[in-house]
Amino acid sequence: GETLLVWGEQGVGDEVMFAGLLPALAPPVVVECDPRLVALFARSFPAFQVVARRDPPAPEAAAAAFQCPSGSLMGPATPTGRPYLTADPARVAALRARRAGRRAIGLAWHTGNRKRGPEQNIRLEQLAPLLARPGVAAVSLQYGDHAAAIAALRRDTGLELTVEADIDPWTDLDGFAAQIASLDLVITIDNSTAHFAGALGVPTIVLLPPVPDWRWQLDRDDTPWYGSVRLFRRRTGESWDAAIARLAARINGYANFGSAADADAL
């Protein structure tokens, strides 16, 4: 009957990933998270009280009898692979309506992580072979200003990558979740996009370097964290261009773009 405070730690992607352990808990629970996640978490975990992380802490957080960082829930709780985030259904429907029935693929290619970014980041033009699909809308999920790279992609390849300017993937994380949930497929490097897409249950391909972050493990193309995610690994000594050509040869043969069967085919 005592209240447990679970507080988010590390980056936004980590907070989203470890939130997959919350359904194993019984209320009363207070979840303290990045302020940008409050609306999304409150909708997704209605049995818990969700408050923004601040200094001094919110009264609900300060009054809890026990506390635990979210990553330390591992052990008592384990990932299930089932979706656990719920996007705003009205925003999802509005975003889908913009595409007039076209299937849509979302793309993220850059992380600002100074430690792992140089190994993980991919130049946008290198991803062009994954976008050359007739009748498919390509949508940018990338935070930050990448207008020059998007313009160069259009100029050099004729491919259009839509930027939905009313959604900021850095500040409007509830809108970002709705944007991802409105898509048929997400292709992303290892950044927060991978965690949002997996937690929402959207079919997702995560592009990984030969030695990835610990959470993606080794020698497997699935992950216990997210059932809808497939891992595509660049081989040791292989360039990103060669790896993406290898992936393009596989996904361009899909019969039903973005379907569960397609994800399993990876």
mmCIF file of C-alpha atoms in Angstrom:
data_model
loop_
_atom_site.group_PDB
_atom_site.id
_atom_site.type_symbol
_atom_site.label_atom_id
_atom_site.label_comp_id
_atom_site.label_asym_id
_atom_site.label_seq_id
_atom_site.Cartn_x
_atom_site.Cartn_y
_atom_site.Cartn_z
ATOM 1 C CA GLY A 1 0.000 0.000 0.000
ATOM 2 C CA GLU A 2 3.007 2.343 0.132
ATOM 3 C CA THR A 3 3.843 4.511 -2.884
ATOM 4 C CA LEU A 4 6.826 3.645 -5.074
ATOM 5 C CA LEU A 5 8.601 6.410 -6.976
ATOM 6 C CA VAL A 6 10.192 5.274 -10.249
ATOM 7 C CA TRP A 7 12.438 7.941 -11.697
ATOM 8 C CA GLY A 8 13.807 8.078 -15.216
ATOM 9 C CA GLU A 9 17.523 8.117 -15.789
ATOM 10 C CA GLN A 10 19.943 8.687 -18.661
ATOM 11 C CA GLY A 11 18.536 9.951 -21.977
ATOM 12 C CA VAL A 12 15.026 10.114 -23.395
ATOM 13 C CA GLY A 13 15.567 6.888 -25.347
ATOM 14 C CA ASP A 14 16.580 5.107 -22.143
ATOM 15 C CA GLU A 15 13.530 6.450 -20.321
ATOM 16 C CA VAL A 16 11.281 5.115 -23.073
ATOM 17 C CA MET A 17 13.040 1.742 -23.143
ATOM 18 C CA PHE A 18 12.929 1.190 -19.381
ATOM 19 C CA ALA A 19 9.278 2.317 -19.316
ATOM 20 C CA GLY A 20 8.572 -1.083 -20.845
ATOM 21 C CA LEU A 21 9.161 -2.512 -17.376
ATOM 22 C CA LEU A 22 6.477 -0.358 -15.711
ATOM 23 C CA PRO A 23 3.494 -2.628 -16.541
ATOM 24 C CA ALA A 24 4.941 -5.236 -14.174
ATOM 25 C CA LEU A 25 4.341 -2.893 -11.219
ATOM 26 C CA ALA A 26 1.192 -2.544 -9.113
ATOM 27 C CA PRO A 27 -0.041 0.887 -7.978
ATOM 28 C CA PRO A 28 0.384 3.149 -6.147
ATOM 29 C CA VAL A 29 3.316 4.245 -8.336
ATOM 30 C CA VAL A 30 4.603 7.706 -9.176
ATOM 31 C CA VAL A 31 6.595 7.903 -12.403
ATOM 32 C CA GLU A 32 8.965 10.871 -12.625
ATOM 33 C CA CYS A 33 10.180 11.545 -16.178
ATOM 34 C CA ASP A 34 11.514 14.126 -18.585
ATOM 35 C CA PRO A 35 8.868 16.885 -18.823
ATOM 36 C CA ARG A 36 8.523 16.217 -22.556
ATOM 37 C CA LEU A 37 7.310 12.668 -21.817
ATOM 38 C CA VAL A 38 4.600 13.489 -19.263
ATOM 39 C CA ALA A 39 1.625 13.594 -21.659
ATOM 40 C CA LEU A 40 2.675 10.410 -23.472
ATOM 41 C CA PHE A 41 3.407 8.452 -20.289
ATOM 42 C CA ALA A 42 0.222 9.622 -18.559
ATOM 43 C CA ARG A 43 -1.855 8.342 -21.476
ATOM 44 C CA SER A 44 0.117 5.085 -21.694
ATOM 45 C CA PHE A 45 0.151 4.242 -17.969
ATOM 46 C CA PRO A 46 -3.195 5.495 -16.633
ATOM 47 C CA ALA A 47 -2.933 3.473 -13.401
ATOM 48 C CA PHE A 48 0.150 5.470 -12.357
ATOM 49 C CA GLN A 49 0.682 9.109 -11.480
ATOM 50 C CA VAL A 50 3.137 10.742 -13.880
ATOM 51 C CA VAL A 51 5.048 13.887 -12.910
ATOM 52 C CA ALA A 52 7.771 15.936 -14.556
ATOM 53 C CA ARG A 53 11.322 15.716 -13.269
ATOM 54 C CA ARG A 54 12.258 18.990 -11.648
ATOM 55 C CA ASP A 55 14.281 20.516 -8.824
ATOM 56 C CA PRO A 56 12.877 20.562 -6.193
ATOM 57 C CA PRO A 57 10.900 17.398 -6.954
ATOM 58 C CA ALA A 58 7.145 17.439 -7.405
ATOM 59 C CA PRO A 59 5.345 16.906 -4.076
ATOM 60 C CA GLU A 60 3.998 13.530 -5.252
ATOM 61 C CA ALA A 61 7.553 12.334 -5.916
ATOM 62 C CA ALA A 62 8.946 13.698 -2.658
ATOM 63 C CA ALA A 63 6.206 12.007 -0.622
ATOM 64 C CA ALA A 64 6.814 8.474 -1.939
ATOM 65 C CA ALA A 65 7.849 5.908 0.652
ATOM 66 C CA PHE A 66 10.210 4.016 -1.668
ATOM 67 C CA GLN A 67 12.112 4.885 -4.825
ATOM 68 C CA CYS A 68 13.868 3.099 -7.657
ATOM 69 C CA PRO A 69 15.594 4.290 -10.847
ATOM 70 C CA SER A 70 13.802 2.855 -13.863
ATOM 71 C CA GLY A 71 16.817 0.897 -15.115
ATOM 72 C CA SER A 72 17.024 -0.947 -11.820
ATOM 73 C CA LEU A 73 13.603 -2.499 -12.389
ATOM 74 C CA MET A 74 15.436 -5.108 -14.474
ATOM 75 C CA GLY A 75 15.393 -8.356 -12.493
ATOM 76 C CA PRO A 76 12.042 -8.003 -10.742
ATOM 77 C CA ALA A 77 10.670 -7.105 -14.203
ATOM 78 C CA THR A 78 11.743 -8.260 -17.662
ATOM 79 C CA PRO A 79 10.918 -6.960 -21.154
ATOM 80 C CA THR A 80 7.885 -8.556 -22.794
ATOM 81 C CA GLY A 81 8.364 -7.233 -26.329
ATOM 82 C CA ARG A 82 4.748 -6.029 -26.383
ATOM 83 C CA PRO A 83 3.899 -2.385 -27.264
ATOM 84 C CA TYR A 84 3.281 -0.211 -24.223
ATOM 85 C CA LEU A 85 3.078 3.398 -25.411
ATOM 86 C CA THR A 86 -0.186 4.898 -26.660
ATOM 87 C CA ALA A 87 -0.017 7.821 -29.063
ATOM 88 C CA ASP A 88 -2.714 10.509 -29.254
ATOM 89 C CA PRO A 89 -5.294 8.870 -31.570
ATOM 90 C CA ALA A 90 -6.592 12.188 -32.940
ATOM 91 C CA ARG A 91 -3.112 13.315 -33.958
ATOM 92 C CA VAL A 92 -2.344 9.911 -35.483
ATOM 93 C CA ALA A 93 -5.524 10.053 -37.583
ATOM 94 C CA ALA A 94 -4.794 13.606 -38.748
ATOM 95 C CA LEU A 95 -1.281 12.672 -39.835
ATOM 96 C CA ARG A 96 -2.477 9.620 -41.724
ATOM 97 C CA ALA A 97 -5.114 11.722 -43.485
ATOM 98 C CA ARG A 98 -2.390 13.969 -44.922
ATOM 99 C CA ARG A 99 -0.962 11.058 -46.874
ATOM 100 C CA ALA A 100 -4.202 10.317 -48.719
ATOM 101 C CA GLY A 101 -3.901 6.562 -48.324
ATOM 102 C CA ARG A 102 -0.240 6.309 -49.355
ATOM 103 C CA ARG A 103 1.949 4.003 -47.321
ATOM 104 C CA ALA A 104 4.620 5.897 -45.413
ATOM 105 C CA ILE A 105 8.155 5.202 -44.255
ATOM 106 C CA GLY A 106 9.882 7.251 -41.557
ATOM 107 C CA LEU A 107 13.620 7.850 -41.508
ATOM 108 C CA ALA A 108 16.167 8.933 -38.881
ATOM 109 C CA TRP A 109 19.890 8.931 -39.611
ATOM 110 C CA HIS A 110 21.704 11.080 -37.052
ATOM 111 C CA THR A 111 22.370 11.177 -33.323
ATOM 112 C CA GLY A 112 23.960 13.978 -31.371
ATOM 113 C CA ASN A 113 25.625 11.486 -29.012
ATOM 114 C CA ARG A 114 29.267 12.563 -29.113
ATOM 115 C CA LYS A 115 30.578 9.197 -27.948
ATOM 116 C CA ARG A 116 28.711 6.877 -30.318
ATOM 117 C CA GLY A 117 27.602 9.246 -33.054
ATOM 118 C CA PRO A 118 30.652 8.891 -35.312
ATOM 119 C CA GLU A 119 30.093 5.132 -35.523
ATOM 120 C CA GLN A 120 26.308 5.249 -35.799
ATOM 121 C CA ASN A 121 25.532 8.250 -37.996
ATOM 122 C CA ILE A 122 24.770 7.757 -41.691
ATOM 123 C CA ARG A 123 24.675 10.443 -44.384
ATOM 124 C CA LEU A 124 21.156 10.942 -45.684
ATOM 125 C CA GLU A 125 22.120 10.367 -49.313
ATOM 126 C CA GLN A 126 23.443 6.919 -48.386
ATOM 127 C CA LEU A 127 19.885 5.903 -47.497
ATOM 128 C CA ALA A 128 18.474 6.775 -50.940
ATOM 129 C CA PRO A 129 18.280 3.093 -52.056
ATOM 130 C CA LEU A 130 15.783 2.471 -49.238
ATOM 131 C CA LEU A 131 13.464 5.271 -50.362
ATOM 132 C CA ALA A 132 13.136 4.501 -54.067
ATOM 133 C CA ARG A 133 9.745 2.834 -53.768
ATOM 134 C CA PRO A 134 6.861 3.950 -56.011
ATOM 135 C CA GLY A 135 3.740 5.144 -54.246
ATOM 136 C CA VAL A 136 5.427 5.418 -50.852
ATOM 137 C CA ALA A 137 5.720 8.673 -48.876
ATOM 138 C CA ALA A 138 9.034 9.217 -47.072
ATOM 139 C CA VAL A 139 8.878 11.240 -43.849
ATOM 140 C CA SER A 140 11.752 12.701 -41.844
ATOM 141 C CA LEU A 141 11.825 11.718 -38.173
ATOM 142 C CA GLN A 142 15.153 13.429 -37.642
ATOM 143 C CA TYR A 143 15.553 16.090 -34.963
ATOM 144 C CA GLY A 144 17.713 19.111 -35.679
ATOM 145 C CA ASP A 145 18.190 21.204 -38.799
ATOM 146 C CA HIS A 146 18.967 18.958 -41.768
ATOM 147 C CA ALA A 147 17.394 21.123 -44.473
ATOM 148 C CA ALA A 148 20.589 21.229 -46.539
ATOM 149 C CA ALA A 149 20.896 17.419 -46.615
ATOM 150 C CA ILE A 150 17.213 17.015 -47.525
ATOM 151 C CA ALA A 151 17.531 19.590 -50.320
ATOM 152 C CA ALA A 152 20.650 17.827 -51.636
ATOM 153 C CA LEU A 153 18.782 14.503 -51.646
ATOM 154 C CA ARG A 154 16.032 16.049 -53.758
ATOM 155 C CA ARG A 155 18.517 17.706 -56.123
ATOM 156 C CA ASP A 156 20.776 14.703 -56.623
ATOM 157 C CA THR A 157 18.247 11.830 -56.602
ATOM 158 C CA GLY A 158 14.816 13.354 -57.205
ATOM 159 C CA LEU A 159 13.611 11.761 -53.974
ATOM 160 C CA GLU A 160 11.354 13.752 -51.663
ATOM 161 C CA LEU A 161 11.662 13.491 -47.897
ATOM 162 C CA THR A 162 8.741 15.230 -46.196
ATOM 163 C CA VAL A 163 9.404 17.342 -43.118
ATOM 164 C CA GLU A 164 6.214 17.773 -41.069
ATOM 165 C CA ALA A 165 7.061 21.210 -39.726
ATOM 166 C CA ASP A 166 4.306 21.269 -37.117
ATOM 167 C CA ILE A 167 6.023 18.448 -35.193
ATOM 168 C CA ASP A 168 9.376 19.016 -33.496
ATOM 169 C CA PRO A 169 10.997 15.650 -32.621
ATOM 170 C CA TRP A 170 13.043 17.397 -29.954
ATOM 171 C CA THR A 171 10.450 19.414 -28.027
ATOM 172 C CA ASP A 172 7.071 17.846 -28.932
ATOM 173 C CA LEU A 173 7.573 14.208 -27.974
ATOM 174 C CA ASP A 174 3.844 13.512 -27.763
ATOM 175 C CA GLY A 175 3.480 14.731 -31.345
ATOM 176 C CA PHE A 176 6.589 12.783 -32.319
ATOM 177 C CA ALA A 177 5.006 9.598 -30.948
ATOM 178 C CA ALA A 178 1.856 10.285 -32.981
ATOM 179 C CA GLN A 179 3.964 10.886 -36.075
ATOM 180 C CA ILE A 180 5.724 7.539 -35.675
ATOM 181 C CA ALA A 181 2.474 5.712 -34.912
ATOM 182 C CA SER A 182 1.006 7.048 -38.173
ATOM 183 C CA LEU A 183 3.707 5.311 -40.263
ATOM 184 C CA ASP A 184 3.839 1.867 -41.857
ATOM 185 C CA LEU A 185 7.580 1.360 -41.370
ATOM 186 C CA VAL A 186 10.457 3.118 -39.602
ATOM 187 C CA ILE A 187 14.110 2.830 -40.600
ATOM 188 C CA THR A 188 16.455 4.419 -38.078
ATOM 189 C CA ILE A 189 19.888 4.320 -36.574
ATOM 190 C CA ASP A 190 20.307 3.673 -32.860
ATOM 191 C CA ASN A 191 18.777 6.838 -31.456
ATOM 192 C CA SER A 192 15.598 7.692 -29.545
ATOM 193 C CA THR A 193 13.489 7.078 -32.664
ATOM 194 C CA ALA A 194 14.207 3.346 -32.394
ATOM 195 C CA HIS A 195 12.826 3.262 -28.852
ATOM 196 C CA PHE A 196 9.691 5.279 -29.607
ATOM 197 C CA ALA A 197 8.901 3.144 -32.658
ATOM 198 C CA GLY A 198 9.471 -0.131 -30.826
ATOM 199 C CA ALA A 199 7.464 0.935 -27.782
ATOM 200 C CA LEU A 200 4.584 1.952 -30.069
ATOM 201 C CA GLY A 201 4.680 -1.395 -31.897
ATOM 202 C CA VAL A 202 5.488 0.079 -35.334
ATOM 203 C CA PRO A 203 7.439 -2.216 -37.715
ATOM 204 C CA THR A 204 11.000 -0.920 -37.454
ATOM 205 C CA ILE A 205 14.453 -1.628 -38.846
ATOM 206 C CA VAL A 206 17.334 -0.425 -36.663
ATOM 207 C CA LEU A 207 20.654 0.037 -38.484
ATOM 208 C CA LEU A 208 23.538 -0.940 -36.228
ATOM 209 C CA PRO A 209 27.352 -0.760 -36.472
ATOM 210 C CA PRO A 210 29.378 -3.966 -35.974
ATOM 211 C CA VAL A 211 29.845 -3.224 -32.253
ATOM 212 C CA PRO A 212 26.525 -1.735 -31.086
ATOM 213 C CA ASP A 213 25.385 -0.349 -27.765
ATOM 214 C CA TRP A 214 24.908 -3.034 -25.087
ATOM 215 C CA ARG A 215 21.104 -3.108 -25.323
ATOM 216 C CA TRP A 216 21.113 -4.574 -28.837
ATOM 217 C CA GLN A 217 23.342 -7.511 -27.893
ATOM 218 C CA LEU A 218 25.163 -9.501 -30.604
ATOM 219 C CA ASP A 219 24.412 -12.140 -33.256
ATOM 220 C CA ARG A 220 20.647 -11.699 -33.374
ATOM 221 C CA ASP A 221 18.228 -9.778 -35.556
ATOM 222 C CA ASP A 222 15.492 -9.389 -32.939
ATOM 223 C CA THR A 223 15.444 -7.824 -29.487
ATOM 224 C CA PRO A 224 13.613 -8.741 -26.273
ATOM 225 C CA TRP A 225 12.731 -5.084 -25.780
ATOM 226 C CA TYR A 226 10.514 -4.620 -28.833
ATOM 227 C CA GLY A 227 8.662 -7.286 -30.761
ATOM 228 C CA SER A 228 8.158 -5.077 -33.833
ATOM 229 C CA VAL A 229 11.860 -4.241 -34.234
ATOM 230 C CA ARG A 230 14.337 -6.026 -36.487
ATOM 231 C CA LEU A 231 18.057 -5.326 -36.219
ATOM 232 C CA PHE A 232 20.182 -4.913 -39.330
ATOM 233 C CA ARG A 233 23.898 -5.033 -38.582
ATOM 234 C CA ARG A 234 26.701 -3.605 -40.684
ATOM 235 C CA ARG A 235 29.370 -6.264 -40.927
ATOM 236 C CA THR A 236 32.928 -5.746 -39.714
ATOM 237 C CA GLY A 237 34.885 -4.068 -42.499
ATOM 238 C CA GLU A 238 31.717 -3.332 -44.488
ATOM 239 C CA SER A 239 30.891 0.232 -45.560
ATOM 240 C CA TRP A 240 27.487 1.742 -44.901
ATOM 241 C CA ASP A 241 26.963 1.941 -48.669
ATOM 242 C CA ALA A 242 27.473 -1.825 -49.045
ATOM 243 C CA ALA A 243 25.341 -2.600 -45.988
ATOM 244 C CA ILE A 244 22.450 -0.429 -47.203
ATOM 245 C CA ALA A 245 22.621 -1.987 -50.668
ATOM 246 C CA ARG A 246 22.331 -5.379 -48.989
ATOM 247 C CA LEU A 247 19.316 -4.216 -46.984
ATOM 248 C CA ALA A 248 17.680 -2.577 -50.019
ATOM 249 C CA ALA A 249 17.864 -5.841 -51.927
ATOM 250 C CA ARG A 250 15.826 -7.431 -49.167
ATOM 251 C CA ILE A 251 13.164 -4.814 -48.446
ATOM 252 C CA ASN A 252 12.551 -3.913 -52.104
ATOM 253 C CA GLY A 253 11.140 -7.401 -52.566
ATOM 254 C CA TYR A 254 8.473 -6.956 -49.909
ATOM 255 C CA ALA A 255 5.004 -7.890 -51.063
ATOM 256 C CA ASN A 256 3.124 -5.868 -48.427
ATOM 257 C CA PHE A 257 5.065 -2.773 -47.432
ATOM 258 C CA GLY A 258 5.278 -2.357 -43.678
ATOM 259 C CA SER A 259 3.275 -5.472 -42.797
ATOM 260 C CA ALA A 260 4.107 -7.847 -39.937
ATOM 261 C CA ALA A 261 5.006 -10.459 -42.549
ATOM 262 C CA ASP A 262 7.546 -8.064 -44.034
ATOM 263 C CA ALA A 263 9.135 -7.478 -40.621
ATOM 264 C CA ASP A 264 9.423 -11.217 -40.080
ATOM 265 C CA ALA A 265 11.038 -11.589 -43.509
ATOM 266 C CA LEU A 266 14.030 -9.592 -42.324
#
